[in-house]
Short mmCIF file of C-alpha atoms in Angstrom, two decimals:
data_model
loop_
_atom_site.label_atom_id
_atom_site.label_comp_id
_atom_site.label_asym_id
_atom_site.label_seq_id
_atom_site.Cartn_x
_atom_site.Cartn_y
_atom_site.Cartn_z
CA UNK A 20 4.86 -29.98 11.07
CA UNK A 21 6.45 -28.93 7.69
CA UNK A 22 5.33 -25.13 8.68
CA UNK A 23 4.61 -23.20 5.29
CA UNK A 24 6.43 -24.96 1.88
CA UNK A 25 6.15 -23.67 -1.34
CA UNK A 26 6.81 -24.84 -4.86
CA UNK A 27 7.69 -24.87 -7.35
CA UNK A 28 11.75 -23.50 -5.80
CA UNK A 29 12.50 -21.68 -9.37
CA UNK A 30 10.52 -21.23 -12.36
CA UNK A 31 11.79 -19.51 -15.68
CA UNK A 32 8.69 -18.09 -17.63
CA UNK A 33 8.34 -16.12 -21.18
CA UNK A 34 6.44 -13.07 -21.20
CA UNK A 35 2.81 -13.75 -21.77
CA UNK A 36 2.54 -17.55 -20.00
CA UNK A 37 0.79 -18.17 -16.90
CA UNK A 38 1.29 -20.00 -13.90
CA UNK A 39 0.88 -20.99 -9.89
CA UNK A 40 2.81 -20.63 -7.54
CA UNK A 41 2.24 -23.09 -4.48
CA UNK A 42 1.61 -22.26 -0.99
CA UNK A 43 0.45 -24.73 2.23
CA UNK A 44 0.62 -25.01 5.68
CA UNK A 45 -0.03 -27.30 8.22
CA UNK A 46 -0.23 -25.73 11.50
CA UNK A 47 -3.94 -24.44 10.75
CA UNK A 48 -3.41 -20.86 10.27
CA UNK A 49 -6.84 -18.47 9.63
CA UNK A 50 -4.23 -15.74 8.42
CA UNK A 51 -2.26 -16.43 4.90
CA UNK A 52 -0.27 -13.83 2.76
CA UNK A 53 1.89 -13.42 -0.37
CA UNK A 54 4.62 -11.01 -0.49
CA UNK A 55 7.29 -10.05 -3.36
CA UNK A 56 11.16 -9.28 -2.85
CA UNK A 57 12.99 -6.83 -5.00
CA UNK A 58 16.62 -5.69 -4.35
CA UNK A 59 16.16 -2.36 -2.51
CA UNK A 60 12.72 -2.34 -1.60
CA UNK A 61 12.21 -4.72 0.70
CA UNK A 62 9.25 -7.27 0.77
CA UNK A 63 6.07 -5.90 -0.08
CA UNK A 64 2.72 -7.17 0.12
CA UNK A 65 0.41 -8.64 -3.10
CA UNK A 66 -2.22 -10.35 -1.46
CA UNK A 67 -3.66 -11.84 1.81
CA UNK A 68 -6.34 -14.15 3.42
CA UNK A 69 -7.85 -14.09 6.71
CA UNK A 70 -9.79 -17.33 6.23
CA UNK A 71 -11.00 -19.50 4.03
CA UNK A 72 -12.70 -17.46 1.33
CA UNK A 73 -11.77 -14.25 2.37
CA UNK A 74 -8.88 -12.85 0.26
CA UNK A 75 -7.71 -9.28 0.03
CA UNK A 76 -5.69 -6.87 -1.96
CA UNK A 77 -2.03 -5.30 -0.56
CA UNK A 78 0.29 -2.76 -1.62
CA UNK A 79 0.85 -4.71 -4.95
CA UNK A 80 -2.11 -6.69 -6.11
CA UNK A 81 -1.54 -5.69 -10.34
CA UNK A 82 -1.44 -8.57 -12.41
CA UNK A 83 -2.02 -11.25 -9.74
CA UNK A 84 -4.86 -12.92 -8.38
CA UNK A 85 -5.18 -15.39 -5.32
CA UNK A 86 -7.93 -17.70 -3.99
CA UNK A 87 -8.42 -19.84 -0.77
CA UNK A 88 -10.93 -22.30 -0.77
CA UNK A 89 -9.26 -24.33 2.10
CA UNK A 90 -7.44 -23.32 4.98
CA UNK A 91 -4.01 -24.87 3.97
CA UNK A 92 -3.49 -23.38 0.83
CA UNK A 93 -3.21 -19.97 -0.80
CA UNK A 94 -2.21 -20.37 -4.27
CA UNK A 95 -1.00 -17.41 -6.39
CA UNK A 96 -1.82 -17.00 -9.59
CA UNK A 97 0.23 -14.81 -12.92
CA UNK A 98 -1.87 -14.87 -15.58
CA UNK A 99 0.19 -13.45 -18.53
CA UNK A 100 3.19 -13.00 -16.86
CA UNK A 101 5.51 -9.51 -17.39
CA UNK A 102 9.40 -9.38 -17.44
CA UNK A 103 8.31 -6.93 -14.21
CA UNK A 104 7.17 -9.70 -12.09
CA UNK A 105 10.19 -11.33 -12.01
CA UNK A 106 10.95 -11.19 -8.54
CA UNK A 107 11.38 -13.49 -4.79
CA UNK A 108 8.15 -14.51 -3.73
CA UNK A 109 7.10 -15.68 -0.36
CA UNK A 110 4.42 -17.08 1.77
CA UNK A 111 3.56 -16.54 5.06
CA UNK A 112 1.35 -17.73 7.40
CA UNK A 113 -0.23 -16.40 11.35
CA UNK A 114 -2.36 -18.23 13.56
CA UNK A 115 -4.36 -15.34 14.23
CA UNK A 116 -5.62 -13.08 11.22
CA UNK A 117 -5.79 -9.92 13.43
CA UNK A 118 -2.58 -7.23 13.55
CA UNK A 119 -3.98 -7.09 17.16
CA UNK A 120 -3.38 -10.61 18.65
CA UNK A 121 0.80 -9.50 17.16
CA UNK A 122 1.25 -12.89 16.16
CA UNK A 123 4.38 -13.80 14.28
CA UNK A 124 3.86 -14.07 10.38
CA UNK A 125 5.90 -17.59 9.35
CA UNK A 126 7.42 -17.67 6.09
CA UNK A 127 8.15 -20.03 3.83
CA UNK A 128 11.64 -20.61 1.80
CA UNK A 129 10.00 -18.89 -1.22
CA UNK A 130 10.27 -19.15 -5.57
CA UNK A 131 12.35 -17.14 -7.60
CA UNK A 132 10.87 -16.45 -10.32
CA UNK A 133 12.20 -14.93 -13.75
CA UNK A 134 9.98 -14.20 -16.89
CA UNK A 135 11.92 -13.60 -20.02
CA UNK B 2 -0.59 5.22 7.25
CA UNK B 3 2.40 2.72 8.51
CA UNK B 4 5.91 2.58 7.62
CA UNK B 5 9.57 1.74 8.33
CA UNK B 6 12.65 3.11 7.62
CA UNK B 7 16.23 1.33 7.74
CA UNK B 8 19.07 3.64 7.97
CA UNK B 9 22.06 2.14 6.42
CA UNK B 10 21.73 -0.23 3.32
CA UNK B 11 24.89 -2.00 3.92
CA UNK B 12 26.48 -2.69 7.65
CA UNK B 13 30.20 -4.04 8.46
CA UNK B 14 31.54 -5.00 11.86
CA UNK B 15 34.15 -6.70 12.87
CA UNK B 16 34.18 -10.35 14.69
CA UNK B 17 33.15 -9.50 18.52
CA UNK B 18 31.82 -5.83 17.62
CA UNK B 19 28.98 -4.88 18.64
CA UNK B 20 26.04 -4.96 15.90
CA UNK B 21 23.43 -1.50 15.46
CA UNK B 22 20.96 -1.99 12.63
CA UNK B 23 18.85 1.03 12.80
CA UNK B 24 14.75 1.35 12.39
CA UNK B 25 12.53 3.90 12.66
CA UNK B 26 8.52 3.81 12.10
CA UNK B 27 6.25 5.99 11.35
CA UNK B 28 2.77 5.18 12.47
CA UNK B 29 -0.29 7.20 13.42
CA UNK B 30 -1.80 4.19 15.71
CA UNK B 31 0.31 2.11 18.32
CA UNK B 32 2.66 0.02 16.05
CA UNK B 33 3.68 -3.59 16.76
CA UNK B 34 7.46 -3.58 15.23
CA UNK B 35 9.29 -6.84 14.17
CA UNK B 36 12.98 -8.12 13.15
CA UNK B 37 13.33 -10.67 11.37
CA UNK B 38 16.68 -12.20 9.46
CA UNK B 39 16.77 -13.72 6.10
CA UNK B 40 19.79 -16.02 5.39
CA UNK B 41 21.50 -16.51 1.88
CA UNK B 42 18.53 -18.21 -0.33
CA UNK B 43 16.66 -18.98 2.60
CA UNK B 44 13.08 -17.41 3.92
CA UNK B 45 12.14 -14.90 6.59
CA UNK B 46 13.14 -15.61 10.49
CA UNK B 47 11.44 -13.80 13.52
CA UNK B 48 14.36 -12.74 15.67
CA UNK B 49 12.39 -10.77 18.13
CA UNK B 50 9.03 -8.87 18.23
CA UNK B 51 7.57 -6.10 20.20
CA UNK B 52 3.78 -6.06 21.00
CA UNK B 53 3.66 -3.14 23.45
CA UNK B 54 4.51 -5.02 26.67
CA UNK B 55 8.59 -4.81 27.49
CA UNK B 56 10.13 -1.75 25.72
CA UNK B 57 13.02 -3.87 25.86
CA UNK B 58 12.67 -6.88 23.60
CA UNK B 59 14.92 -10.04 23.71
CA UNK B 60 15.56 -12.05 20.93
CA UNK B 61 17.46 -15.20 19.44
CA UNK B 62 21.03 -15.28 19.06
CA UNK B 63 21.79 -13.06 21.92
CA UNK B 64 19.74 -9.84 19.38
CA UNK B 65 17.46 -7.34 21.09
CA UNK B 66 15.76 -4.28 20.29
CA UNK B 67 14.54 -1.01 22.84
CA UNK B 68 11.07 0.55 21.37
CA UNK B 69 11.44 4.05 22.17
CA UNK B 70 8.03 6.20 21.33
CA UNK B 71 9.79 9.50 21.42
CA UNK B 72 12.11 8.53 19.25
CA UNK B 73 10.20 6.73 16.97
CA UNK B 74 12.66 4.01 16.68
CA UNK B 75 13.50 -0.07 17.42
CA UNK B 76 16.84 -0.56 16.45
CA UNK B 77 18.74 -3.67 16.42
CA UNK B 78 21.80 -4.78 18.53
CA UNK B 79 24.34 -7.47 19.38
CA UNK B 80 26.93 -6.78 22.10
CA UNK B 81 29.26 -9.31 20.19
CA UNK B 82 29.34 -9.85 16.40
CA UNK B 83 30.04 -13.67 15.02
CA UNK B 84 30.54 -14.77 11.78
CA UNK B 85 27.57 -16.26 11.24
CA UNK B 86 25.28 -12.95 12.03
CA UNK B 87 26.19 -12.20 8.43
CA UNK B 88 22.63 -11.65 6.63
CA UNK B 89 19.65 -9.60 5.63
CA UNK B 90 18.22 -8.21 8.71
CA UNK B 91 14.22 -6.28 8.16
CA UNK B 92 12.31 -4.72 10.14
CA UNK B 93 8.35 -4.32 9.60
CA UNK B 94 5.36 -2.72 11.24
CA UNK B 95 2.00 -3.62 11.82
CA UNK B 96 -0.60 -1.60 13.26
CA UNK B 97 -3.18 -3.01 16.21
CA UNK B 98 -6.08 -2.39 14.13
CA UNK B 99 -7.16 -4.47 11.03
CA UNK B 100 -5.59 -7.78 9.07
CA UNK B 101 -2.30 -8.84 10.14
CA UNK B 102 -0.29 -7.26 7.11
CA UNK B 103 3.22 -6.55 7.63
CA UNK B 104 4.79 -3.41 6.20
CA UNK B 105 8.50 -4.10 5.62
CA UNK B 106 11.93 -1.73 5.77
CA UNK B 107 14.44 -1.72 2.51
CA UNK B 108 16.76 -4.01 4.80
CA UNK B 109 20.64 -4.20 6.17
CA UNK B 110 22.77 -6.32 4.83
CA UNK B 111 24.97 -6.91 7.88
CA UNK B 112 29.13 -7.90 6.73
CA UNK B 113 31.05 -9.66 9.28
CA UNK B 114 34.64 -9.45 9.16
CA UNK B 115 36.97 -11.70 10.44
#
């Protein structure tokens, strides 16, 4: 299994462009989630899945917006990118969507991203 | 509403020290509470998790944690520091209830001196 990858690794953007970031996993995972890292705050949650076609807003859902219309992937999506969003972002992945089952969330080695 | 708090932003030992990061939650339904260590440039690793069976949770690399309800804490240890502990260390609650969201800590950078 590759576990959860993500692309693109980097990505430099000007203010105003759009873009998607990648996310898939192989290990056939109901529960999928997108998180941002900024120095000091830890990672914080944008969006999340808990199946196909089910997506949800987190602590952070402004200015992005997600979709998953297959089980592997949960692509994110800036659509006029801000100088604010530049930030880590990650992926992660559960087998089981509920807090209640406390499966362990799987990440993936995330994209830096930086908008000019 | 769930939360975590990391006491310390910044941790040094020395080689063969023993390692405390420090946690506490704040949750108003039984949390499930979770370590995991990010390396330089690298992703998110589980290093232990506890799920309300074993107060006393083992981890990899020798880490474990105690949940302790009346103190409203899981904090981190290592009886023996190495060189290559040196990382980001998290900790993050979920509650039992609802979508598996995880609600993260600012982090410890742990510094391991030679």
């Amino acid at each position: 299994n590759a576990g959860v990858t993500q692309t693109p690794k980097f990505q430099v953007l000007k203010t105003g462009q759009s873009m998607t970031l990648q996310c898939a996993q192989d290990m056939n995972h109901e529960y999928m989630s997108w998180y941002r890292q900024d120095p000091g705050m830890g990672l914080r949650l944008i969006h999340y899945s808990v199946g196909a076609g089910i997506t949800d807003q987190g602590e952070v859902p402004n200015g992005y917006n997600v979709s998953r219309s297959t089980t592997e992937d949960f692509p994110l999506r800036l659509l006029s990118a801000a100088p604010s969003q530049t930030s880590v972002y990650f992926c992660a992945s559960s087998y089981s969507s509920s807090a209640g089952a406390g499966e362990t969330q799987y990440f993936g080695p995330g994209t830096r991203l930086l908008v000019l | 509403a769930q939360s975590v708090t990391q006491l310390g932003s910044h941790v040094s030992v020395s080689e063969g020290a023993l390692v405390l990061l420090r946690c506490n939650y704040s949750s108003s339904v039984p949390p499930y509470l979770f370590w995991y260590v990010q390396y330089p440039n690298q992703g998110l690793q589980l290093l232990l998790k506890y799920t309300s069976a074993a107060t006393l949770v083992k981890g990899i690399n020798d880490f474990e944690a105690e949940f302790k309800k009346s103190e409203t804490s899981f904090h981190l240890t290592k009886p023996s520091a190495h060189m290559s502990d040196a990382a980001e260390y998290f900790c993050a609650v979920t509650i039992q209830t609802g979508a598996n969201n995880l609600f993260f800590g600012t982090g410890t950078r742990l510094t391991v001196i030679p």
